[in-house]
Amino acid sequence: MRMMKEEIEEQTREEELLSFPQTQQQSKLVVVGYALTSKKTKSFLQPKLEGLARNKGILFVAIDQNRPLSDQGPFDIVLHKLTGKEWRQILEEYRQTHPEVTVLDPPYAIQHLHNRQSMLQCVADMNLSNSYGKVDVPRQLVIERDASSIPDVVLKAGLTLPLVAKPLVADGSAKSHELSLAYDQYSLKKLEPPLVLQEFVNHGGVLFKVYIVGEAIKVVRRFSLPDVTKQDLSTSAGVFRFPRVSCAAASADDADLDPCVAELPPRPLLERLAKELRRQLGLRLFNLDIIREHGTRDQFYVIDINYFPGEVWENAGVRAHIYRLPIKPDTEPVQEKVLLSDC
């Protein structure tokens, strides 16, 4: 009963704010329309975030998917993470007719990350290397069909076992987060195309989640797959499946780790990488999975890129924050307003 009362009071406050004259509303509020799945809404719109937002003059308004988008608002920002061709078309049309609204992020840019063959290509082409370190991607191979041919294809490509197998399509579903580790040539036939095969790089069992929101960067540690030794390769066989690796529950920030493993990637290197990826991908709300090659201090690999990751608001130290969101249209130089900071 109390929750229902609070929800009614909150709805009333939002209705009162939205009923303000447009000029008065725009001078006081940044209105963020959001179109998210129920699961994403639950993880994203936590009470702490909404409280911080209200204190900063930011109003989150749910977009009604049963009504024309142009009939809703007015919005300063549209924040979304829905899939489907129809929704992409709706957003593209909205962007054309409402250039004053910032859409986070453009559908065509997000689509680039739905294919693991293309998502890392911009990192590989970047060939980023400076005094702080070098960033690359693991050698990889795309297998679209015919699992029986995988051993021969891998042999011809010169990839070294063990190999990490990931679904080719990265659409945010539970299946797209699954991965397998294949230890021997024979086991490769048991994999299910379409998929991407990546050479496994020993990294001390820890990866770095790099969350990028506009120009802001936040890095957290996650436990990952353990290193594979030569003895492991000689005594192990088969395919080992992992439903999900490096989720928020696998935080390694407070773990007693080898300092060489736990050391975060250099900030200047991450800033350069994030800047280039924002420019090339056309995204402002995404995260990178980065590993440091074990035994080195400055050799890093990007192994995955995700759009609008839920954990950025769930894990300790990043919970309930949006650092900056652009409030100018995509066609103009981006001017960012600091919205929320909980770190």
mmCIF file of C-alpha atoms in Angstrom:
data_model
loop_
_atom_site.group_PDB
_atom_site.id
_atom_site.type_symbol
_atom_site.label_atom_id
_atom_site.label_comp_id
_atom_site.label_asym_id
_atom_site.label_seq_id
_atom_site.Cartn_x
_atom_site.Cartn_y
_atom_site.Cartn_z
ATOM 1 C CA MET A 1 0.000 0.000 0.000
ATOM 2 C CA ARG A 2 2.831 2.348 0.882
ATOM 3 C CA MET A 3 4.589 1.599 -2.407
ATOM 4 C CA MET A 4 1.394 2.287 -4.329
ATOM 5 C CA LYS A 5 0.979 5.610 -2.523
ATOM 6 C CA GLU A 6 4.556 6.596 -3.308
ATOM 7 C CA GLU A 7 4.103 5.638 -6.968
ATOM 8 C CA ILE A 8 0.925 7.728 -7.192
ATOM 9 C CA GLU A 9 2.653 10.705 -5.570
ATOM 10 C CA GLU A 10 5.609 10.337 -7.930
ATOM 11 C CA GLN A 11 3.333 10.127 -10.956
ATOM 12 C CA THR A 12 1.491 13.223 -9.787
ATOM 13 C CA ARG A 13 4.749 15.155 -9.426
ATOM 14 C CA GLU A 14 5.799 14.129 -12.941
ATOM 15 C CA GLU A 15 2.435 15.150 -14.376
ATOM 16 C CA GLU A 16 2.693 18.530 -12.652
ATOM 17 C CA LEU A 17 6.174 19.062 -14.063
ATOM 18 C CA LEU A 18 5.095 18.074 -17.546
ATOM 19 C CA SER A 19 2.127 20.420 -17.374
ATOM 20 C CA PHE A 20 4.417 23.447 -17.037
ATOM 21 C CA PRO A 21 4.513 25.811 -20.033
ATOM 22 C CA GLN A 22 7.165 24.599 -22.441
ATOM 23 C CA THR A 23 9.503 27.566 -21.969
ATOM 24 C CA GLN A 24 9.353 27.273 -18.184
ATOM 25 C CA GLN A 25 9.835 23.511 -18.299
ATOM 26 C CA GLN A 26 12.852 23.654 -20.574
ATOM 27 C CA SER A 27 14.539 26.307 -18.436
ATOM 28 C CA LYS A 28 14.273 24.119 -15.345
ATOM 29 C CA LEU A 29 14.371 20.533 -16.538
ATOM 30 C CA VAL A 30 16.268 18.123 -18.694
ATOM 31 C CA VAL A 31 13.596 15.670 -19.818
ATOM 32 C CA VAL A 32 14.888 12.180 -20.604
ATOM 33 C CA GLY A 33 12.440 9.892 -22.359
ATOM 34 C CA TYR A 34 13.381 6.258 -21.934
ATOM 35 C CA ALA A 35 12.394 3.171 -23.899
ATOM 36 C CA LEU A 36 13.753 0.084 -22.172
ATOM 37 C CA THR A 37 12.790 -3.492 -21.490
ATOM 38 C CA SER A 38 11.184 -4.175 -18.120
ATOM 39 C CA LYS A 39 14.383 -5.857 -16.937
ATOM 40 C CA LYS A 40 16.501 -2.917 -18.023
ATOM 41 C CA THR A 41 14.104 -0.433 -16.436
ATOM 42 C CA LYS A 42 14.353 -2.278 -13.129
ATOM 43 C CA SER A 43 18.159 -2.285 -13.128
ATOM 44 C CA PHE A 44 18.535 1.240 -14.506
ATOM 45 C CA LEU A 45 15.860 3.331 -12.781
ATOM 46 C CA GLN A 46 16.828 2.596 -9.229
ATOM 47 C CA PRO A 47 15.438 4.899 -6.490
ATOM 48 C CA LYS A 48 18.875 6.388 -5.840
ATOM 49 C CA LEU A 49 19.274 7.351 -9.466
ATOM 50 C CA GLU A 50 15.831 8.934 -9.636
ATOM 51 C CA GLY A 51 16.526 10.854 -6.433
ATOM 52 C CA LEU A 52 19.807 12.209 -7.763
ATOM 53 C CA ALA A 53 18.112 13.064 -11.027
ATOM 54 C CA ARG A 54 15.369 15.078 -9.370
ATOM 55 C CA ASN A 55 17.951 17.021 -7.355
ATOM 56 C CA LYS A 56 19.788 17.858 -10.584
ATOM 57 C CA GLY A 57 16.670 18.964 -12.436
ATOM 58 C CA ILE A 58 16.381 15.834 -14.557
ATOM 59 C CA LEU A 59 13.089 14.105 -15.226
ATOM 60 C CA PHE A 60 12.876 10.526 -16.522
ATOM 61 C CA VAL A 61 9.682 9.861 -18.478
ATOM 62 C CA ALA A 62 8.710 6.439 -19.810
ATOM 63 C CA ILE A 63 8.027 6.327 -23.546
ATOM 64 C CA ASP A 64 4.722 4.657 -24.388
ATOM 65 C CA GLN A 65 5.488 2.206 -27.171
ATOM 66 C CA ASN A 66 1.800 2.045 -28.086
ATOM 67 C CA ARG A 67 1.715 5.733 -29.027
ATOM 68 C CA PRO A 68 3.546 7.594 -31.807
ATOM 69 C CA LEU A 69 6.875 8.815 -30.468
ATOM 70 C CA SER A 70 6.411 12.250 -32.050
ATOM 71 C CA ASP A 71 3.240 12.756 -30.010
ATOM 72 C CA GLN A 72 5.145 12.362 -26.754
ATOM 73 C CA GLY A 73 7.494 14.655 -24.902
ATOM 74 C CA PRO A 74 8.917 17.138 -25.523
ATOM 75 C CA PHE A 75 12.206 15.393 -24.754
ATOM 76 C CA ASP A 76 15.740 16.716 -24.528
ATOM 77 C CA ILE A 77 17.167 13.200 -24.664
ATOM 78 C CA VAL A 78 15.801 9.833 -25.757
ATOM 79 C CA LEU A 79 17.505 6.955 -23.977
ATOM 80 C CA HIS A 80 16.759 3.505 -25.353
ATOM 81 C CA LYS A 81 17.736 -0.117 -25.535
ATOM 82 C CA LEU A 82 15.086 -1.913 -27.515
ATOM 83 C CA THR A 83 15.649 -4.231 -30.455
ATOM 84 C CA GLY A 84 13.779 -4.895 -33.641
ATOM 85 C CA LYS A 85 13.619 -3.406 -37.121
ATOM 86 C CA GLU A 86 10.372 -1.558 -36.423
ATOM 87 C CA TRP A 87 11.788 0.254 -33.402
ATOM 88 C CA ARG A 88 14.952 1.217 -35.297
ATOM 89 C CA GLN A 89 12.834 2.693 -38.061
ATOM 90 C CA ILE A 90 10.727 4.653 -35.565
ATOM 91 C CA LEU A 91 13.852 6.117 -33.965
ATOM 92 C CA GLU A 92 15.480 6.991 -37.275
ATOM 93 C CA GLU A 93 12.354 8.829 -38.407
ATOM 94 C CA TYR A 94 12.171 10.591 -35.048
ATOM 95 C CA ARG A 95 15.807 11.712 -35.339
ATOM 96 C CA GLN A 96 15.071 13.196 -38.759
ATOM 97 C CA THR A 97 12.001 15.117 -37.622
ATOM 98 C CA HIS A 98 13.389 16.117 -34.200
ATOM 99 C CA PRO A 99 17.027 17.147 -34.766
ATOM 100 C CA GLU A 100 16.939 19.138 -31.520
ATOM 101 C CA VAL A 101 16.656 15.907 -29.498
ATOM 102 C CA THR A 102 19.711 13.798 -28.677
ATOM 103 C CA VAL A 103 19.092 10.096 -29.205
ATOM 104 C CA LEU A 104 21.328 7.880 -27.110
ATOM 105 C CA ASP A 105 22.469 6.274 -29.204
ATOM 106 C CA PRO A 106 21.671 6.275 -32.950
ATOM 107 C CA PRO A 107 20.271 2.866 -33.982
ATOM 108 C CA TYR A 108 22.660 2.473 -36.903
ATOM 109 C CA ALA A 109 25.634 2.914 -34.557
ATOM 110 C CA ILE A 110 24.321 0.361 -32.065
ATOM 111 C CA GLN A 111 23.823 -2.188 -34.850
ATOM 112 C CA HIS A 112 27.571 -2.178 -35.401
ATOM 113 C CA LEU A 113 28.039 -3.820 -31.997
ATOM 114 C CA HIS A 114 25.544 -6.604 -32.666
ATOM 115 C CA ASN A 115 28.093 -8.447 -34.788
ATOM 116 C CA ARG A 116 31.262 -9.637 -33.086
ATOM 117 C CA GLN A 117 33.068 -9.776 -36.397
ATOM 118 C CA SER A 118 32.710 -6.045 -36.924
ATOM 119 C CA MET A 119 32.631 -4.728 -33.346
ATOM 120 C CA LEU A 120 36.363 -5.115 -32.754
ATOM 121 C CA GLN A 121 37.532 -4.174 -36.232
ATOM 122 C CA CYS A 122 37.810 -0.485 -35.383
ATOM 123 C CA VAL A 123 40.093 -1.335 -32.450
ATOM 124 C CA ALA A 124 42.287 -3.467 -34.702
ATOM 125 C CA ASP A 125 42.438 -0.724 -37.341
ATOM 126 C CA MET A 126 43.308 1.862 -34.704
ATOM 127 C CA ASN A 127 46.672 0.242 -33.927
ATOM 128 C CA LEU A 128 46.804 2.239 -30.707
ATOM 129 C CA SER A 129 50.238 2.369 -29.151
ATOM 130 C CA ASN A 130 51.890 5.060 -27.071
ATOM 131 C CA SER A 131 54.175 5.456 -24.080
ATOM 132 C CA TYR A 132 51.431 4.121 -21.790
ATOM 133 C CA GLY A 133 50.887 0.856 -23.619
ATOM 134 C CA LYS A 134 49.541 -0.912 -26.669
ATOM 135 C CA VAL A 135 45.920 -1.888 -27.341
ATOM 136 C CA ASP A 136 45.042 -4.675 -29.750
ATOM 137 C CA VAL A 137 42.440 -7.418 -30.229
ATOM 138 C CA PRO A 138 43.050 -11.173 -30.029
ATOM 139 C CA ARG A 139 43.455 -12.966 -33.331
ATOM 140 C CA GLN A 140 40.050 -14.208 -34.315
ATOM 141 C CA LEU A 141 38.179 -16.155 -36.962
ATOM 142 C CA VAL A 142 34.522 -16.151 -37.983
ATOM 143 C CA ILE A 143 32.760 -19.472 -38.562
ATOM 144 C CA GLU A 144 29.337 -19.034 -40.127
ATOM 145 C CA ARG A 145 28.400 -22.680 -40.756
ATOM 146 C CA ASP A 146 29.607 -26.298 -40.943
ATOM 147 C CA ALA A 147 31.125 -27.151 -37.569
ATOM 148 C CA SER A 148 32.885 -30.190 -39.051
ATOM 149 C CA SER A 149 35.197 -27.895 -41.025
ATOM 150 C CA ILE A 150 36.313 -25.825 -38.023
ATOM 151 C CA PRO A 151 39.496 -27.832 -37.198
ATOM 152 C CA ASP A 152 40.826 -27.447 -40.758
ATOM 153 C CA VAL A 153 39.898 -23.757 -40.956
ATOM 154 C CA VAL A 154 41.597 -23.061 -37.620
ATOM 155 C CA LEU A 155 44.707 -24.945 -38.720
ATOM 156 C CA LYS A 156 44.937 -22.987 -41.971
ATOM 157 C CA ALA A 157 44.447 -19.687 -40.136
ATOM 158 C CA GLY A 158 47.265 -20.562 -37.731
ATOM 159 C CA LEU A 159 45.258 -19.903 -34.571
ATOM 160 C CA THR A 160 46.686 -21.298 -31.346
ATOM 161 C CA LEU A 161 44.695 -23.369 -28.857
ATOM 162 C CA PRO A 162 42.876 -22.931 -26.554
ATOM 163 C CA LEU A 163 40.221 -20.912 -28.362
ATOM 164 C CA VAL A 164 37.341 -18.904 -26.942
ATOM 165 C CA ALA A 165 34.096 -19.403 -28.865
ATOM 166 C CA LYS A 166 31.441 -16.673 -28.740
ATOM 167 C CA PRO A 167 28.133 -16.344 -30.596
ATOM 168 C CA LEU A 168 28.521 -14.186 -33.693
ATOM 169 C CA VAL A 169 25.415 -12.171 -32.826
ATOM 170 C CA ALA A 170 25.688 -10.013 -29.699
ATOM 171 C CA ASP A 171 22.116 -8.855 -29.158
ATOM 172 C CA GLY A 172 22.100 -8.660 -25.360
ATOM 173 C CA SER A 173 20.268 -11.960 -24.900
ATOM 174 C CA ALA A 174 21.421 -14.547 -22.361
ATOM 175 C CA LYS A 175 22.638 -16.763 -25.202
ATOM 176 C CA SER A 176 24.785 -14.013 -26.673
ATOM 177 C CA HIS A 177 26.723 -13.809 -23.392
ATOM 178 C CA GLU A 178 27.594 -17.506 -23.390
ATOM 179 C CA LEU A 179 31.105 -18.537 -24.258
ATOM 180 C CA SER A 180 33.048 -21.772 -24.550
ATOM 181 C CA LEU A 181 36.700 -22.658 -24.216
ATOM 182 C CA ALA A 182 37.940 -25.348 -26.606
ATOM 183 C CA TYR A 183 41.154 -27.122 -25.632
ATOM 184 C CA ASP A 184 41.812 -29.417 -28.602
ATOM 185 C CA GLN A 185 41.238 -29.660 -32.355
ATOM 186 C CA TYR A 186 38.736 -32.513 -32.125
ATOM 187 C CA SER A 187 36.514 -30.582 -29.724
ATOM 188 C CA LEU A 188 36.138 -27.724 -32.198
ATOM 189 C CA LYS A 189 33.641 -29.870 -34.122
ATOM 190 C CA LYS A 190 31.301 -29.705 -31.114
ATOM 191 C CA LEU A 191 30.877 -25.946 -31.399
ATOM 192 C CA GLU A 192 27.726 -24.402 -32.827
ATOM 193 C CA PRO A 193 28.126 -21.829 -35.626
ATOM 194 C CA PRO A 194 27.669 -19.012 -36.359
ATOM 195 C CA LEU A 195 30.402 -17.980 -33.967
ATOM 196 C CA VAL A 196 33.645 -16.116 -33.485
ATOM 197 C CA LEU A 197 36.779 -17.940 -32.379
ATOM 198 C CA GLN A 198 39.334 -15.881 -30.448
ATOM 199 C CA GLU A 199 42.759 -16.949 -29.297
ATOM 200 C CA PHE A 200 42.731 -17.174 -25.523
ATOM 201 C CA VAL A 201 45.184 -14.744 -23.943
ATOM 202 C CA ASN A 202 46.333 -15.474 -20.396
ATOM 203 C CA HIS A 203 45.459 -12.443 -18.272
ATOM 204 C CA GLY A 204 45.760 -13.461 -14.638
ATOM 205 C CA GLY A 205 42.083 -14.311 -14.334
ATOM 206 C CA VAL A 206 41.041 -10.652 -14.171
ATOM 207 C CA LEU A 207 39.534 -8.360 -16.781
ATOM 208 C CA PHE A 208 38.720 -4.665 -16.691
ATOM 209 C CA LYS A 209 35.256 -3.323 -17.400
ATOM 210 C CA VAL A 210 35.657 0.171 -18.824
ATOM 211 C CA TYR A 211 32.369 2.077 -18.687
ATOM 212 C CA ILE A 212 32.128 5.075 -20.991
ATOM 213 C CA VAL A 213 29.382 7.692 -20.590
ATOM 214 C CA GLY A 214 30.110 10.685 -22.790
ATOM 215 C CA GLU A 215 33.615 11.777 -21.844
ATOM 216 C CA ALA A 216 33.485 10.089 -18.440
ATOM 217 C CA ILE A 217 35.288 6.797 -17.821
ATOM 218 C CA LYS A 218 34.916 4.376 -14.935
ATOM 219 C CA VAL A 219 36.967 1.175 -14.583
ATOM 220 C CA VAL A 220 36.167 -1.824 -12.382
ATOM 221 C CA ARG A 221 37.807 -5.227 -12.014
ATOM 222 C CA ARG A 222 36.034 -8.496 -12.692
ATOM 223 C CA PHE A 223 37.085 -12.074 -12.203
ATOM 224 C CA SER A 224 37.484 -13.819 -15.527
ATOM 225 C CA LEU A 225 38.608 -17.198 -16.850
ATOM 226 C CA PRO A 226 41.789 -18.503 -15.187
ATOM 227 C CA ASP A 227 45.058 -18.765 -17.078
ATOM 228 C CA VAL A 228 45.681 -21.909 -19.121
ATOM 229 C CA THR A 229 49.079 -23.543 -18.668
ATOM 230 C CA LYS A 230 50.925 -25.892 -21.004
ATOM 231 C CA GLN A 231 50.136 -28.676 -18.575
ATOM 232 C CA ASP A 232 46.431 -27.815 -18.791
ATOM 233 C CA LEU A 233 46.606 -28.128 -22.563
ATOM 234 C CA SER A 234 48.348 -31.498 -22.387
ATOM 235 C CA THR A 235 45.970 -32.982 -19.824
ATOM 236 C CA SER A 236 42.642 -31.363 -20.712
ATOM 237 C CA ALA A 237 40.362 -31.965 -23.648
ATOM 238 C CA GLY A 238 36.878 -31.012 -24.658
ATOM 239 C CA VAL A 239 34.768 -27.870 -24.669
ATOM 240 C CA PHE A 240 34.071 -26.074 -21.406
ATOM 241 C CA ARG A 241 30.985 -23.876 -21.457
ATOM 242 C CA PHE A 242 30.450 -20.765 -19.360
ATOM 243 C CA PRO A 243 26.973 -19.178 -19.262
ATOM 244 C CA ARG A 244 28.277 -15.741 -18.317
ATOM 245 C CA VAL A 245 31.688 -14.430 -17.330
ATOM 246 C CA SER A 246 32.610 -11.147 -15.600
ATOM 247 C CA CYS A 247 29.097 -10.175 -14.502
ATOM 248 C CA ALA A 248 28.604 -7.745 -11.609
ATOM 249 C CA ALA A 249 28.547 -10.599 -9.080
ATOM 250 C CA ALA A 250 32.138 -11.443 -10.076
ATOM 251 C CA SER A 251 33.602 -8.182 -8.798
ATOM 252 C CA ALA A 252 37.316 -8.353 -8.051
ATOM 253 C CA ASP A 253 37.739 -4.799 -6.782
ATOM 254 C CA ASP A 254 38.100 -5.864 -3.144
ATOM 255 C CA ALA A 255 39.977 -9.114 -3.804
ATOM 256 C CA ASP A 256 43.544 -9.738 -2.642
ATOM 257 C CA LEU A 257 45.212 -9.816 -6.046
ATOM 258 C CA ASP A 258 48.743 -9.780 -7.331
ATOM 259 C CA PRO A 259 49.484 -6.043 -7.822
ATOM 260 C CA CYS A 260 50.736 -6.755 -11.337
ATOM 261 C CA VAL A 261 47.358 -8.285 -12.188
ATOM 262 C CA ALA A 262 45.205 -5.776 -10.297
ATOM 263 C CA GLU A 263 46.837 -2.608 -11.627
ATOM 264 C CA LEU A 264 44.319 -0.689 -13.713
ATOM 265 C CA PRO A 265 45.176 0.257 -17.298
ATOM 266 C CA PRO A 266 46.796 3.723 -17.517
ATOM 267 C CA ARG A 267 44.205 6.472 -17.568
ATOM 268 C CA PRO A 268 45.723 8.375 -20.528
ATOM 269 C CA LEU A 269 45.648 5.178 -22.603
ATOM 270 C CA LEU A 270 41.965 4.587 -21.794
ATOM 271 C CA GLU A 271 41.069 8.207 -22.521
ATOM 272 C CA ARG A 272 42.711 8.017 -25.931
ATOM 273 C CA LEU A 273 40.998 4.696 -26.666
ATOM 274 C CA ALA A 274 37.584 5.935 -25.526
ATOM 275 C CA LYS A 275 37.881 9.131 -27.553
ATOM 276 C CA GLU A 276 38.740 7.240 -30.735
ATOM 277 C CA LEU A 277 35.954 4.709 -30.222
ATOM 278 C CA ARG A 278 33.370 7.422 -29.562
ATOM 279 C CA ARG A 279 34.382 9.031 -32.817
ATOM 280 C CA GLN A 280 34.518 5.871 -34.904
ATOM 281 C CA LEU A 281 31.505 4.080 -33.444
ATOM 282 C CA GLY A 282 29.320 7.147 -33.000
ATOM 283 C CA LEU A 283 28.372 5.956 -29.496
ATOM 284 C CA ARG A 284 28.446 7.683 -26.120
ATOM 285 C CA LEU A 285 27.074 5.016 -23.804
ATOM 286 C CA PHE A 286 28.999 1.739 -23.905
ATOM 287 C CA ASN A 287 31.590 -0.388 -22.190
ATOM 288 C CA LEU A 288 34.734 -2.278 -23.123
ATOM 289 C CA ASP A 289 36.050 -5.558 -21.758
ATOM 290 C CA ILE A 290 39.831 -5.229 -21.616
ATOM 291 C CA ILE A 291 42.495 -7.674 -20.470
ATOM 292 C CA ARG A 292 46.210 -7.265 -19.814
ATOM 293 C CA GLU A 293 48.386 -10.056 -21.160
ATOM 294 C CA HIS A 294 49.801 -11.896 -18.163
ATOM 295 C CA GLY A 295 53.502 -11.273 -17.680
ATOM 296 C CA THR A 296 53.363 -7.858 -19.336
ATOM 297 C CA ARG A 297 52.539 -4.443 -17.977
ATOM 298 C CA ASP A 298 51.493 -2.586 -21.081
ATOM 299 C CA GLN A 299 49.996 -5.070 -23.579
ATOM 300 C CA PHE A 300 46.202 -4.845 -23.538
ATOM 301 C CA TYR A 301 43.466 -6.501 -25.579
ATOM 302 C CA VAL A 302 39.881 -5.432 -26.123
ATOM 303 C CA ILE A 303 37.808 -8.614 -26.185
ATOM 304 C CA ASP A 304 34.251 -7.252 -26.237
ATOM 305 C CA ILE A 305 32.220 -4.045 -26.595
ATOM 306 C CA ASN A 306 28.682 -3.641 -25.245
ATOM 307 C CA TYR A 307 26.112 -0.903 -25.668
ATOM 308 C CA PHE A 308 24.354 0.550 -22.587
ATOM 309 C CA PRO A 309 25.519 -2.102 -20.087
ATOM 310 C CA GLY A 310 23.231 -2.530 -17.074
ATOM 311 C CA GLU A 311 26.050 -3.136 -14.606
ATOM 312 C CA VAL A 312 27.212 0.471 -14.837
ATOM 313 C CA TRP A 313 24.422 1.363 -12.414
ATOM 314 C CA GLU A 314 24.559 -1.844 -10.395
ATOM 315 C CA ASN A 315 28.144 -2.324 -9.277
ATOM 316 C CA ALA A 316 29.623 -0.626 -6.235
ATOM 317 C CA GLY A 317 31.253 2.697 -6.967
ATOM 318 C CA VAL A 318 29.320 3.269 -10.194
ATOM 319 C CA ARG A 319 25.840 2.651 -8.868
ATOM 320 C CA ALA A 320 23.208 5.188 -9.799
ATOM 321 C CA HIS A 321 25.227 7.561 -11.898
ATOM 322 C CA ILE A 322 25.225 9.206 -15.249
ATOM 323 C CA TYR A 323 28.218 11.465 -15.510
ATOM 324 C CA ARG A 324 27.414 13.445 -18.604
ATOM 325 C CA LEU A 325 24.771 13.357 -21.236
ATOM 326 C CA PRO A 326 24.807 15.623 -24.283
ATOM 327 C CA ILE A 327 21.885 18.014 -24.462
ATOM 328 C CA LYS A 328 22.565 19.318 -27.945
ATOM 329 C CA PRO A 329 21.504 17.585 -31.169
ATOM 330 C CA ASP A 330 23.855 15.146 -32.817
ATOM 331 C CA THR A 331 24.375 17.504 -35.738
ATOM 332 C CA GLU A 332 25.987 20.189 -33.562
ATOM 333 C CA PRO A 333 29.214 20.158 -31.573
ATOM 334 C CA VAL A 334 28.408 18.177 -28.463
ATOM 335 C CA GLN A 335 28.035 20.287 -25.335
ATOM 336 C CA GLU A 336 27.713 18.165 -22.251
ATOM 337 C CA LYS A 337 26.010 18.923 -18.971
ATOM 338 C CA VAL A 338 27.159 17.128 -15.861
ATOM 339 C CA LEU A 339 24.050 15.369 -14.649
ATOM 340 C CA LEU A 340 24.790 12.879 -11.910
ATOM 341 C CA SER A 341 27.846 11.689 -10.090
ATOM 342 C CA ASP A 342 27.880 9.162 -7.291
ATOM 343 C CA CYS A 343 31.567 8.288 -7.303
#
